[in-house]
JSON list of C-alpha atoms in Angstrom, two decimals:
[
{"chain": "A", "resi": 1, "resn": "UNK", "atom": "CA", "xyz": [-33.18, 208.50, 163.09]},
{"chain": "A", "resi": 2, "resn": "UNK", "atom": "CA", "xyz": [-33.66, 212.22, 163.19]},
{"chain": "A", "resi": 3, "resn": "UNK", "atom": "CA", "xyz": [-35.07, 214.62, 159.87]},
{"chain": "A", "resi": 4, "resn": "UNK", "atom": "CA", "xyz": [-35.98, 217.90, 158.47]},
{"chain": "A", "resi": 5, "resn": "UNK", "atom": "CA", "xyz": [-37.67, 218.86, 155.46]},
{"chain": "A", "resi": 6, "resn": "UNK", "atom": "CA", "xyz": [-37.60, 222.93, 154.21]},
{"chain": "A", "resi": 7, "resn": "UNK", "atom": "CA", "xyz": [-39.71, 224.88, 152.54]},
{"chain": "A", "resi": 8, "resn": "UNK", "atom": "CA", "xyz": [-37.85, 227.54, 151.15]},
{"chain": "A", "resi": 9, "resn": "UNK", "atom": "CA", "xyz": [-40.25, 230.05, 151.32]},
{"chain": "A", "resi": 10, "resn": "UNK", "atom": "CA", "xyz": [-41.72, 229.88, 154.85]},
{"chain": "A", "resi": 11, "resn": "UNK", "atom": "CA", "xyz": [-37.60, 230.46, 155.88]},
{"chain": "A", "resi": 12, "resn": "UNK", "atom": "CA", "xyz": [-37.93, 230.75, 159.46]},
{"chain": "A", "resi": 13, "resn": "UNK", "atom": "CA", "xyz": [-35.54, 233.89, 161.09]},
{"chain": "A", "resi": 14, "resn": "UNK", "atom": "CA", "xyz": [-37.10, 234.16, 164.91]},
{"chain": "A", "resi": 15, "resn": "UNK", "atom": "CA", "xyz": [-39.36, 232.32, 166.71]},
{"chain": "A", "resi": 16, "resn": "UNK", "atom": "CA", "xyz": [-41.53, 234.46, 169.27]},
{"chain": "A", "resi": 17, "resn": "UNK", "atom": "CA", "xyz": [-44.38, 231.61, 169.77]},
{"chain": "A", "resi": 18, "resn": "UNK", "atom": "CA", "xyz": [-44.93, 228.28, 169.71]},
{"chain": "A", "resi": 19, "resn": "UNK", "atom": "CA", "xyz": [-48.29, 226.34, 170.04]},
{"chain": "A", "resi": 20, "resn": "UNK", "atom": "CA", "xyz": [-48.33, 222.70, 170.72]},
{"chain": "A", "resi": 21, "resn": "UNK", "atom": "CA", "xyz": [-50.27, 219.75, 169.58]},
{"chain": "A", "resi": 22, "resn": "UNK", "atom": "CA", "xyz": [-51.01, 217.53, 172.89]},
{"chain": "A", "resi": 23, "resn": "UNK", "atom": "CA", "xyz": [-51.67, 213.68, 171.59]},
{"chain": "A", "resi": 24, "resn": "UNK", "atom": "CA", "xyz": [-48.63, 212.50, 169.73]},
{"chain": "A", "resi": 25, "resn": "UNK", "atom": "CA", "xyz": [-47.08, 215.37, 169.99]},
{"chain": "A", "resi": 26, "resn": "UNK", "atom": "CA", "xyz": [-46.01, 216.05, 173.80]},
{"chain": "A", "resi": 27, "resn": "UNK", "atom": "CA", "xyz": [-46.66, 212.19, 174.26]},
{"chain": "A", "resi": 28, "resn": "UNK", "atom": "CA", "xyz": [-47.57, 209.20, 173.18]},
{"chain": "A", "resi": 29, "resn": "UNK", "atom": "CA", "xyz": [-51.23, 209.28, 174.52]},
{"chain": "A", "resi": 30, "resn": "UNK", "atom": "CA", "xyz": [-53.18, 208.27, 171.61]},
{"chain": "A", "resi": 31, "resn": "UNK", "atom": "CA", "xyz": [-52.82, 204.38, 172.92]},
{"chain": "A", "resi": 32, "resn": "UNK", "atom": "CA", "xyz": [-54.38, 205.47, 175.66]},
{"chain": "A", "resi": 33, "resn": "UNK", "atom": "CA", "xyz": [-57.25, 207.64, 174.27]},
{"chain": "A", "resi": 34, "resn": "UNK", "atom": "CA", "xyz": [-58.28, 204.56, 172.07]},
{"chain": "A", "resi": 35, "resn": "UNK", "atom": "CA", "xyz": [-58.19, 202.36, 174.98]},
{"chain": "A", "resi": 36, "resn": "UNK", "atom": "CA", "xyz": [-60.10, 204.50, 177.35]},
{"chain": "A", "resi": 37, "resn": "UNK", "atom": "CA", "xyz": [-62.79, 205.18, 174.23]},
{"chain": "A", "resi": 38, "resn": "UNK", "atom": "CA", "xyz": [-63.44, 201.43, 173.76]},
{"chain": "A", "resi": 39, "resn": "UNK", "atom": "CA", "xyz": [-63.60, 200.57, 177.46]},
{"chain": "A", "resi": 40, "resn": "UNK", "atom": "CA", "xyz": [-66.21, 203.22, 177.86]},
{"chain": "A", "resi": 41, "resn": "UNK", "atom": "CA", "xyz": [-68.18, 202.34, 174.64]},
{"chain": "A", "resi": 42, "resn": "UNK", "atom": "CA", "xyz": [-68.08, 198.30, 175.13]},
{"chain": "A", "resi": 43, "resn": "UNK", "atom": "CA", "xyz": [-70.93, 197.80, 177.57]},
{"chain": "A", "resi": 44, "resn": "UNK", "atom": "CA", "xyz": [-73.20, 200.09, 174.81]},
{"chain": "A", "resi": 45, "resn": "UNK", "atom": "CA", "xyz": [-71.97, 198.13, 171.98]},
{"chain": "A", "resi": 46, "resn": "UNK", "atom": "CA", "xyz": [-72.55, 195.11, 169.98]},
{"chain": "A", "resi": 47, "resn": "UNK", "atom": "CA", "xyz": [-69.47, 194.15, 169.20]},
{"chain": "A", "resi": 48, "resn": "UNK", "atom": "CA", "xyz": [-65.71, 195.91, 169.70]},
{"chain": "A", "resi": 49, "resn": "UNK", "atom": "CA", "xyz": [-64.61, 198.84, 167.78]},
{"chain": "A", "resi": 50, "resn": "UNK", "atom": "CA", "xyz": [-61.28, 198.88, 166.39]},
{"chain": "A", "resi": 51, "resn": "UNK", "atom": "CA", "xyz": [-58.52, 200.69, 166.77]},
{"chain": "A", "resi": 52, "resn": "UNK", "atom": "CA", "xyz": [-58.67, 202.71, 163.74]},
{"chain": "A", "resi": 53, "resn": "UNK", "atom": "CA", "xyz": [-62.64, 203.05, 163.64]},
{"chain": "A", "resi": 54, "resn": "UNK", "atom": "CA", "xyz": [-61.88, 205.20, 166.57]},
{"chain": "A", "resi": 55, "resn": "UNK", "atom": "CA", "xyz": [-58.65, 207.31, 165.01]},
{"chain": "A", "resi": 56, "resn": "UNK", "atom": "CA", "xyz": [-61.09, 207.62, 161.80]},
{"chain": "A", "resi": 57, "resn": "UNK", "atom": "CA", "xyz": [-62.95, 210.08, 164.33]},
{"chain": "A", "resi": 58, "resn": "UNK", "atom": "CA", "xyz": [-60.22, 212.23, 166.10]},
{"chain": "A", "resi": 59, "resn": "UNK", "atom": "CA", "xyz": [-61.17, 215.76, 165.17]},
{"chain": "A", "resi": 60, "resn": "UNK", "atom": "CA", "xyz": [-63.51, 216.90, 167.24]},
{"chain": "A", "resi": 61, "resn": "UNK", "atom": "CA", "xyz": [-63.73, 216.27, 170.82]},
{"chain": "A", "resi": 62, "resn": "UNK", "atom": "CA", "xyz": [-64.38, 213.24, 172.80]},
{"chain": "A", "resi": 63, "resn": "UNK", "atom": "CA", "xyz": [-67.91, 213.31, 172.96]},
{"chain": "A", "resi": 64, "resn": "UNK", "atom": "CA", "xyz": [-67.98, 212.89, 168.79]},
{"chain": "A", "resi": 65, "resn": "UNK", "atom": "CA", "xyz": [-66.33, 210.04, 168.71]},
{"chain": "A", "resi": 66, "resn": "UNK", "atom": "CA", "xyz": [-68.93, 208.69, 171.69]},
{"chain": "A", "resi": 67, "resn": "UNK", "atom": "CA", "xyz": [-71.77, 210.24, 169.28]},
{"chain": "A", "resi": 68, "resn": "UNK", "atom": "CA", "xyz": [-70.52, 208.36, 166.20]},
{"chain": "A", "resi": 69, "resn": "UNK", "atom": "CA", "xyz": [-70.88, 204.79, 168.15]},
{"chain": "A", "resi": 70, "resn": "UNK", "atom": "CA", "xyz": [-73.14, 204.98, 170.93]},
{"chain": "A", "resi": 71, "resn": "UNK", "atom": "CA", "xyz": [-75.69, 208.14, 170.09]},
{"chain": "A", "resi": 72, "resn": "UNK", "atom": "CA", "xyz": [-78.15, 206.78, 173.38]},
{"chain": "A", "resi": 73, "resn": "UNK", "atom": "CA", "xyz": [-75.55, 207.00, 175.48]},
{"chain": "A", "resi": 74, "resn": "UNK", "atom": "CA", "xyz": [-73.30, 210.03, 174.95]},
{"chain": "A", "resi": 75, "resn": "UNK", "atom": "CA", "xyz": [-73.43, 210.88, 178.69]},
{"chain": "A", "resi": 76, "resn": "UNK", "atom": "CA", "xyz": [-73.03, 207.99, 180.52]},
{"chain": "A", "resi": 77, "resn": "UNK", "atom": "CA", "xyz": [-69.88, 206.61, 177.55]},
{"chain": "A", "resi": 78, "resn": "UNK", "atom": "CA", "xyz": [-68.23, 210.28, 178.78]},
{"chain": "A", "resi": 79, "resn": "UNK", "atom": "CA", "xyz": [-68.27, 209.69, 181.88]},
{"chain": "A", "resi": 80, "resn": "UNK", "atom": "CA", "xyz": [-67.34, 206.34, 181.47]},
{"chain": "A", "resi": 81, "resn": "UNK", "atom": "CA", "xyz": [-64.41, 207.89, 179.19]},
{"chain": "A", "resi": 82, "resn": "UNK", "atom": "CA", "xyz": [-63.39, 210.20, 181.17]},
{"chain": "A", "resi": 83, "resn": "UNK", "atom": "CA", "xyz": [-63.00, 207.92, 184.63]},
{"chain": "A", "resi": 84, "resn": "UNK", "atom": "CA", "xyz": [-61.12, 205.23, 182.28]},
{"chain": "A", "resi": 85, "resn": "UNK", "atom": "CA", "xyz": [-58.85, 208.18, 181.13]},
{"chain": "A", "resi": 86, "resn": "UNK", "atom": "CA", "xyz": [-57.64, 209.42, 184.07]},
{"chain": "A", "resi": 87, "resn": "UNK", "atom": "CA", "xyz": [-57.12, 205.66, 185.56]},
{"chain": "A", "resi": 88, "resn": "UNK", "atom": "CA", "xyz": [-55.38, 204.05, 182.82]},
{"chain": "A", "resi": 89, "resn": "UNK", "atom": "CA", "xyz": [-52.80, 207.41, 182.05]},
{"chain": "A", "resi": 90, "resn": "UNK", "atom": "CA", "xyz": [-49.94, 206.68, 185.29]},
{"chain": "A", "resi": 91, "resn": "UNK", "atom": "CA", "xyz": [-49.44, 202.81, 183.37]},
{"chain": "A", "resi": 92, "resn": "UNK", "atom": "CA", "xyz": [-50.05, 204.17, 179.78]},
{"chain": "A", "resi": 93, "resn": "UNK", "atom": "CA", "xyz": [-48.88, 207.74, 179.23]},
{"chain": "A", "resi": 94, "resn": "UNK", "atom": "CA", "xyz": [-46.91, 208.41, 182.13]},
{"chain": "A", "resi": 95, "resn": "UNK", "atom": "CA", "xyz": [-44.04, 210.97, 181.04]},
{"chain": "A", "resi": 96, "resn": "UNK", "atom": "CA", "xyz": [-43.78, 213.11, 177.69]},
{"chain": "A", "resi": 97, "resn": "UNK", "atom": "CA", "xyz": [-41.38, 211.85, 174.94]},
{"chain": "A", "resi": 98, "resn": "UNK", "atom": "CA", "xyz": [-37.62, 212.53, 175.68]},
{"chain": "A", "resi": 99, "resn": "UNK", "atom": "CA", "xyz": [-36.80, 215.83, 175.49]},
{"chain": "A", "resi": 100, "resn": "UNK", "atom": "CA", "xyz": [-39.84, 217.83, 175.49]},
{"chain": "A", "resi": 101, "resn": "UNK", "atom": "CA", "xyz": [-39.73, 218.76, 179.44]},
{"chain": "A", "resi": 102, "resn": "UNK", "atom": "CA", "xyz": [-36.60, 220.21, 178.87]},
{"chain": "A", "resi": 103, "resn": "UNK", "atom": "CA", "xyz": [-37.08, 222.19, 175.73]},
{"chain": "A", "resi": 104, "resn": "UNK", "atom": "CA", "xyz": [-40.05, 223.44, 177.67]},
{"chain": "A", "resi": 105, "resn": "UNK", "atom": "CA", "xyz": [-38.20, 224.69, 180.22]},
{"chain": "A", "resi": 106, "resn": "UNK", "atom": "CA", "xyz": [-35.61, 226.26, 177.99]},
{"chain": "A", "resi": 107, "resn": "UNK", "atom": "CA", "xyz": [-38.20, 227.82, 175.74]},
{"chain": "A", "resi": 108, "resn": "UNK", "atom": "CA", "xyz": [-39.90, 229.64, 178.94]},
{"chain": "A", "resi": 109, "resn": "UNK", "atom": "CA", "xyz": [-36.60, 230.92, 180.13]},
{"chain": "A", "resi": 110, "resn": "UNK", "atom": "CA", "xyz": [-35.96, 232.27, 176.68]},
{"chain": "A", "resi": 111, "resn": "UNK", "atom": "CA", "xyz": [-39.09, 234.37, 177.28]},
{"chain": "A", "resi": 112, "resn": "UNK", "atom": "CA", "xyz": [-40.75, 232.28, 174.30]},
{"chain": "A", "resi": 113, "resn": "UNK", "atom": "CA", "xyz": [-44.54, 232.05, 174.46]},
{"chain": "A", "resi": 114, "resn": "UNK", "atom": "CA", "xyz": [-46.16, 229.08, 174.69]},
{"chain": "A", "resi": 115, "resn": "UNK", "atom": "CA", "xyz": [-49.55, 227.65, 174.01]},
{"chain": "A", "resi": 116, "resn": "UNK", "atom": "CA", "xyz": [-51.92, 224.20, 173.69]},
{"chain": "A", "resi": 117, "resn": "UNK", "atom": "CA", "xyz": [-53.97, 224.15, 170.49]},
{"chain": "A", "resi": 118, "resn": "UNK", "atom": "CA", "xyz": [-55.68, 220.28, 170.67]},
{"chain": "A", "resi": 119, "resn": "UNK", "atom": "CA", "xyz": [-59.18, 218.65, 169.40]},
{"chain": "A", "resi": 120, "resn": "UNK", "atom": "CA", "xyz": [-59.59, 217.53, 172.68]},
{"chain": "A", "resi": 121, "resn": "UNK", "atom": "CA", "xyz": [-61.77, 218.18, 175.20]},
{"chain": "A", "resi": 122, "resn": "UNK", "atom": "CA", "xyz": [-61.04, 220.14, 178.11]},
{"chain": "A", "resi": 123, "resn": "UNK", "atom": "CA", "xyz": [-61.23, 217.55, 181.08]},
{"chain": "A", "resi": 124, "resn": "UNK", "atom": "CA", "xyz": [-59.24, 215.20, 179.12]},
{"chain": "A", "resi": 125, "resn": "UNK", "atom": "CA", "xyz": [-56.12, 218.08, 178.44]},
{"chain": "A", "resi": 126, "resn": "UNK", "atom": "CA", "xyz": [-56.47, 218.75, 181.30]},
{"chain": "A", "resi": 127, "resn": "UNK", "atom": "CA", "xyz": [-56.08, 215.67, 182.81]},
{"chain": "A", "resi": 128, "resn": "UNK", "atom": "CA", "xyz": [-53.11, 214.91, 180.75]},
{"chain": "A", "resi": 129, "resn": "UNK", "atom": "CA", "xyz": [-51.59, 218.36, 181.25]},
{"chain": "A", "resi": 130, "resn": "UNK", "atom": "CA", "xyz": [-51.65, 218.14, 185.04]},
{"chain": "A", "resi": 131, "resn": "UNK", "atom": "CA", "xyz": [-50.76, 213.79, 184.98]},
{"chain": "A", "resi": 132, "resn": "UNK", "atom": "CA", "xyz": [-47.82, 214.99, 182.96]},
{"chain": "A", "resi": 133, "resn": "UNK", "atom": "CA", "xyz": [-46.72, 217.93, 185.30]},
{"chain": "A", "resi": 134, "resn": "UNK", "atom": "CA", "xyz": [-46.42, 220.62, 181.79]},
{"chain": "A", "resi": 135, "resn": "UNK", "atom": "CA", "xyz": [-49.32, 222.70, 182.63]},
{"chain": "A", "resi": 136, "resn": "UNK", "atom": "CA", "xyz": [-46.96, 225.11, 183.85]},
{"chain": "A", "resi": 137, "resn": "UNK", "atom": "CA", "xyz": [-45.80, 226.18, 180.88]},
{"chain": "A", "resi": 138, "resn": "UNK", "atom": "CA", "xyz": [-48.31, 227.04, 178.82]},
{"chain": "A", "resi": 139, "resn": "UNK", "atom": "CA", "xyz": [-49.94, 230.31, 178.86]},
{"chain": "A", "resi": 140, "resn": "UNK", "atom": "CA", "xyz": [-53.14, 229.56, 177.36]},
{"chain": "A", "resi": 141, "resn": "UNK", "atom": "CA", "xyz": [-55.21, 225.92, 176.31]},
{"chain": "A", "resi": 142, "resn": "UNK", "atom": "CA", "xyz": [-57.28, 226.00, 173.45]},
{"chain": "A", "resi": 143, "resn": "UNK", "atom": "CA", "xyz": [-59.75, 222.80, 173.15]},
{"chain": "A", "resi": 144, "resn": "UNK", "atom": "CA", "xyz": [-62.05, 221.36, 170.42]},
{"chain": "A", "resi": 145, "resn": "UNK", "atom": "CA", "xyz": [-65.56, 221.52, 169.83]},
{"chain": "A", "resi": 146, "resn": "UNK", "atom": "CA", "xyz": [-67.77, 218.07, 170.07]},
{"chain": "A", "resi": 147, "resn": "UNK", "atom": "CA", "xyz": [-69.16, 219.63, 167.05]},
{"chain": "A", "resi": 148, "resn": "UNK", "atom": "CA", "xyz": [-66.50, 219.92, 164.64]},
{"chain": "A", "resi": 149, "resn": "UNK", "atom": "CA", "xyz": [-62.50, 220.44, 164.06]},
{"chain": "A", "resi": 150, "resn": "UNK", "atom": "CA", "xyz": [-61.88, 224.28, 165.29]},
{"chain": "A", "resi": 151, "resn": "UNK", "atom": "CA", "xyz": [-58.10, 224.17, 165.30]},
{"chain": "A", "resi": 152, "resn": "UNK", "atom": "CA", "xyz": [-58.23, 227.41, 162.88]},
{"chain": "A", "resi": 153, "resn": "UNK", "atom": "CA", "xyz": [-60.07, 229.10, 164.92]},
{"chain": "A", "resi": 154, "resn": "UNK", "atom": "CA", "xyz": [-57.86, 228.02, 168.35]},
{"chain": "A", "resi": 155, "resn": "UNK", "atom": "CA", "xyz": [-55.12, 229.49, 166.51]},
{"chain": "A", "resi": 156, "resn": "UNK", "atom": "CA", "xyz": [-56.13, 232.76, 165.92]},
{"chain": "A", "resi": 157, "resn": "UNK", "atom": "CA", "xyz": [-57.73, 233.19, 169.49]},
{"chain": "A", "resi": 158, "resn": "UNK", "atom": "CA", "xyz": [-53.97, 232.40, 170.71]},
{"chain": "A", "resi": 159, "resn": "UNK", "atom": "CA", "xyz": [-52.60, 234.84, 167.73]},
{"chain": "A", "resi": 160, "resn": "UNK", "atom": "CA", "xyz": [-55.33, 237.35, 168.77]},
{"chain": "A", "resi": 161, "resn": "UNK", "atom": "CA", "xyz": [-53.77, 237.42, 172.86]},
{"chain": "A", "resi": 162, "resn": "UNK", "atom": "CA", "xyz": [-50.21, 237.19, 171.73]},
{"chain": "A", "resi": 163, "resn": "UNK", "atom": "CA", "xyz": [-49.83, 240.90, 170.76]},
{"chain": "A", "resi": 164, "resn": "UNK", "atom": "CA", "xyz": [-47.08, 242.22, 168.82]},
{"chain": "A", "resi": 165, "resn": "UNK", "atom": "CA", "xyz": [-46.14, 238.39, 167.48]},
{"chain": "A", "resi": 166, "resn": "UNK", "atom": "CA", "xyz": [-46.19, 238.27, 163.87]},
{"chain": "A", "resi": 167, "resn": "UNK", "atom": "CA", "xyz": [-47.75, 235.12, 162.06]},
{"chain": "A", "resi": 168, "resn": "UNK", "atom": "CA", "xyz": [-44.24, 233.86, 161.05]},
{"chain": "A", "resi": 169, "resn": "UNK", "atom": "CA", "xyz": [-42.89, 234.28, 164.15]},
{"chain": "A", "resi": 170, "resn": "UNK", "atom": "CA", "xyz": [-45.15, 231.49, 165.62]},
{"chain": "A", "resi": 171, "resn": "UNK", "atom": "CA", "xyz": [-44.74, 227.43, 165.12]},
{"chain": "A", "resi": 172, "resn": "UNK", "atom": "CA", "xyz": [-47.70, 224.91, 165.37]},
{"chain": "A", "resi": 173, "resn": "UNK", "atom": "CA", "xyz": [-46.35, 221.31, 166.45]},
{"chain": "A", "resi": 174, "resn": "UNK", "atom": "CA", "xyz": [-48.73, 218.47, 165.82]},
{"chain": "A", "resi": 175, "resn": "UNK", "atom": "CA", "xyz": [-48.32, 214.98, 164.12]},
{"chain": "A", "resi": 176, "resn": "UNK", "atom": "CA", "xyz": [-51.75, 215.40, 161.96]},
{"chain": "A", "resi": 177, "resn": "UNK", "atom": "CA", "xyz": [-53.11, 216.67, 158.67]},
{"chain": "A", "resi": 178, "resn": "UNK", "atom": "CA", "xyz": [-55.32, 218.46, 159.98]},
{"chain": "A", "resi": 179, "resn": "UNK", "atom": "CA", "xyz": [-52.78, 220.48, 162.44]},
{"chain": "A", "resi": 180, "resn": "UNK", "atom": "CA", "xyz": [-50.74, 220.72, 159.32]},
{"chain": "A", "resi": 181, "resn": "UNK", "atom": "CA", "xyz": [-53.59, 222.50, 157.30]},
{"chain": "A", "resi": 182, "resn": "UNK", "atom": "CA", "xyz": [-54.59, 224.46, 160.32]},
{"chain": "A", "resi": 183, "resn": "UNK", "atom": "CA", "xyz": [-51.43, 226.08, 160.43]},
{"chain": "A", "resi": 184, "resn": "UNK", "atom": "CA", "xyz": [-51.14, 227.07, 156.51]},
{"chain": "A", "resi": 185, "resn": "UNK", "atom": "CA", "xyz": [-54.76, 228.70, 156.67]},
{"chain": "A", "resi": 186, "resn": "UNK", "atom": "CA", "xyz": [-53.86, 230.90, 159.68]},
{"chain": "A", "resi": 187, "resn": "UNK", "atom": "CA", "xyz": [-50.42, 231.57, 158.27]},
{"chain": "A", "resi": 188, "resn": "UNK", "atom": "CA", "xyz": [-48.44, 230.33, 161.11]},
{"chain": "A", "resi": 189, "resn": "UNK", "atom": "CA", "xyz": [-45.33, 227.84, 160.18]},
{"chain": "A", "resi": 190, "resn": "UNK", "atom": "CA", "xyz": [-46.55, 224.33, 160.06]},
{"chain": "A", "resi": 191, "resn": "UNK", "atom": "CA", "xyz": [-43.94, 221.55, 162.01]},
{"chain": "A", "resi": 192, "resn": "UNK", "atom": "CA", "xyz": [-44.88, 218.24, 161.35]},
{"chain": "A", "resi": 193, "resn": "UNK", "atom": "CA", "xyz": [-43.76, 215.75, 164.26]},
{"chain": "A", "resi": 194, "resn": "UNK", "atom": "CA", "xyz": [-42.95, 212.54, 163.41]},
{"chain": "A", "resi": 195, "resn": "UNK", "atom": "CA", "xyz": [-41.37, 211.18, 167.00]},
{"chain": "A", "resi": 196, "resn": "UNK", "atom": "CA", "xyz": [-44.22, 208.93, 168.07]},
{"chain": "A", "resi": 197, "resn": "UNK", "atom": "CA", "xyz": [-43.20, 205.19, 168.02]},
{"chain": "A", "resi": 198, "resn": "UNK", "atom": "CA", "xyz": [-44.84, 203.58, 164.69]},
{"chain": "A", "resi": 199, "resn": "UNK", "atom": "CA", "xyz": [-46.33, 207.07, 162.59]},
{"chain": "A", "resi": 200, "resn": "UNK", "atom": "CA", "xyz": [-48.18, 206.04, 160.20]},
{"chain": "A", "resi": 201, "resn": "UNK", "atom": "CA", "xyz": [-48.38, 209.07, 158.26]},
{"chain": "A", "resi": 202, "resn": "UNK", "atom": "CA", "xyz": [-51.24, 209.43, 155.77]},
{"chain": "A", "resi": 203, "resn": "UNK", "atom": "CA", "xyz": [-50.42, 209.15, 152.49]},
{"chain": "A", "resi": 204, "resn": "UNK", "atom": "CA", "xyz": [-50.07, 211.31, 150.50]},
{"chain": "A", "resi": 205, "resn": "UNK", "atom": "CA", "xyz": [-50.48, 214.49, 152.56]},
{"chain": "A", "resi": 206, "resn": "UNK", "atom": "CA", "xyz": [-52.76, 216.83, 150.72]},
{"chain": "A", "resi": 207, "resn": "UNK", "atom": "CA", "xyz": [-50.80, 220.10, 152.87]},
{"chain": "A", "resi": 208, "resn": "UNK", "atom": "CA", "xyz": [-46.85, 219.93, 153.22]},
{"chain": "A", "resi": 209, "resn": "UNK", "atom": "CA", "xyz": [-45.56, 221.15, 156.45]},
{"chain": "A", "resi": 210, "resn": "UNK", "atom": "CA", "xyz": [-43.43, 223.75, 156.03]},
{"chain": "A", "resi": 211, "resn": "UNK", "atom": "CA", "xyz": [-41.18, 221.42, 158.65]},
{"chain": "A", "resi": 212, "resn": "UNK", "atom": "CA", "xyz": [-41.09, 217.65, 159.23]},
{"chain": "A", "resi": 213, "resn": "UNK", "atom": "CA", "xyz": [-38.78, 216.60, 162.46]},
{"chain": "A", "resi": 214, "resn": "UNK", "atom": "CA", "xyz": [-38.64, 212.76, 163.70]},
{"chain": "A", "resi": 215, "resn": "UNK", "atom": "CA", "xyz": [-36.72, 213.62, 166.48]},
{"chain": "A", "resi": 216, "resn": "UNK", "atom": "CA", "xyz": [-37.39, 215.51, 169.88]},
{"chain": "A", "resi": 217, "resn": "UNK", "atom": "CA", "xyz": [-33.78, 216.41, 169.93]},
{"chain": "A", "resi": 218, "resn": "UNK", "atom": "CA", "xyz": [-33.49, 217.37, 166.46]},
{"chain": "A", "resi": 219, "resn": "UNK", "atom": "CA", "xyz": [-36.55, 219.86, 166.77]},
{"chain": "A", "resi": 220, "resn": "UNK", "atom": "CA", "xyz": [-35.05, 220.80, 170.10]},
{"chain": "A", "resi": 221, "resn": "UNK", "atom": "CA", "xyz": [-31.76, 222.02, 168.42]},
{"chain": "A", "resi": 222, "resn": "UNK", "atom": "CA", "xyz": [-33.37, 223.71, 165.14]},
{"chain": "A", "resi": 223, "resn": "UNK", "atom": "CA", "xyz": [-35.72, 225.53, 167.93]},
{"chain": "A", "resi": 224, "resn": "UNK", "atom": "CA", "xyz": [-33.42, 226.91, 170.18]},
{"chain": "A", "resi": 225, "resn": "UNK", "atom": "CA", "xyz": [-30.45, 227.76, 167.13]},
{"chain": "A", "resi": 226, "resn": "UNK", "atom": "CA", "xyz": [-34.14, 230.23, 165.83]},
{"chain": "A", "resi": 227, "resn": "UNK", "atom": "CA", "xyz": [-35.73, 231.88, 168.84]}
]
């Protein structure tokens, strides 16, 4: 069932820009991150980590989360994490959700700018950038730091090479807080996508998105009907 939420005053007239999310936003890869994190970090560990010990992390890049559970073995659990990844994402994350490919493709031949803003690391987008067959369309990738969340500052390098695009004429998609919050501190409107299968939003969000869509198609409309 598709959704939108407004914020009256972050009204919306022409969209010049958009910056995308990658996990949970273009697809439903965060089944696969887990997976490929506690297949790397199992021979280093005691005992499994669960599922959510290892969302409790996503921020930074990969190599925090490998820090935060095996802090001997950061190199070798990367590697590990990294040869898991790019094995396991044909059968797990094989295609974007429905819909994004072609509003994509309709959003570069509109001349609309597009960008990646994502925690993680660069191997890993890239890896799911090229396995999904969208890093055509992006102009530039912006990835984390191992040290902390940087999405603020991701934004404004993309804001900083996009000349002569205003603030509100640029959109960040991503399904988390913290991409939410990102996007009101560099002034950009904040969409909030809610397509995975099973979100589990937070609750309560301490930031409100300025948009909330639980649709592809829905966003895809709204999108197109403003740039």
């Amino acid at each position: 069932m598709g959704g939108t939420y407004f914020v009256p005053f972050r009204e919306v007239k022409k969209i010049k820009g958009v910056i995308f999310d990658i996990d949970g936003t273009l697809a439903d890869s965060v089944p696969l991150v887990v997976t490929s994190f506690q297949r790397a970090l199992g021979p280093y560990l005691k005992q499994p980590v669960s599922d959510q010990q290892i969302m409790d992390t996503f921020g930074p890049t990969e190599e925090a989360t490998i820090r935060t559970f095996a802090p001997a073995y950061v190199e070798e659990s990367l590697r590990k994490f990294h040869t898991h990844y790019r094995k396991l994402h044909p059968s797990m994350c094989p295609k974007t959700f429905r819909g994004i490919i072609p509003l994509l493709h309709q959003l570069q031949s509109r001349k609309i700018k597009l960008a990646i803003v994502t925690g993680k690391g660069l191997k890993s987008a890239l890896i799911t950038l090229a396995q999904l067959r969208i890093d055509k369309y992006f102009d530039y990738v912006e990835t984390g730091s191992p040290a902390e969340p940087i999405k603020e500052i991701s934004l404004a390098t993309v804001l900083k090479k996009w000349k002569g695009i205003k603030k509100k004429e640029v959109l960040y998609v991503g399904d988390a807080p913290g991409d939410v919050k990102a996007s009101l501190l560099m002034g950009v409107v904040a969409v909030l996508a809610k397509w995975a299968p099973e979100y589990q939003p937070p609750k309560p969000l301490r930031h409100q998105p300025d948009y909330t869509f639980t649709s592809v198609k829905d966003f895809s409309t709204w999108l197109i009907k403003n740039s």
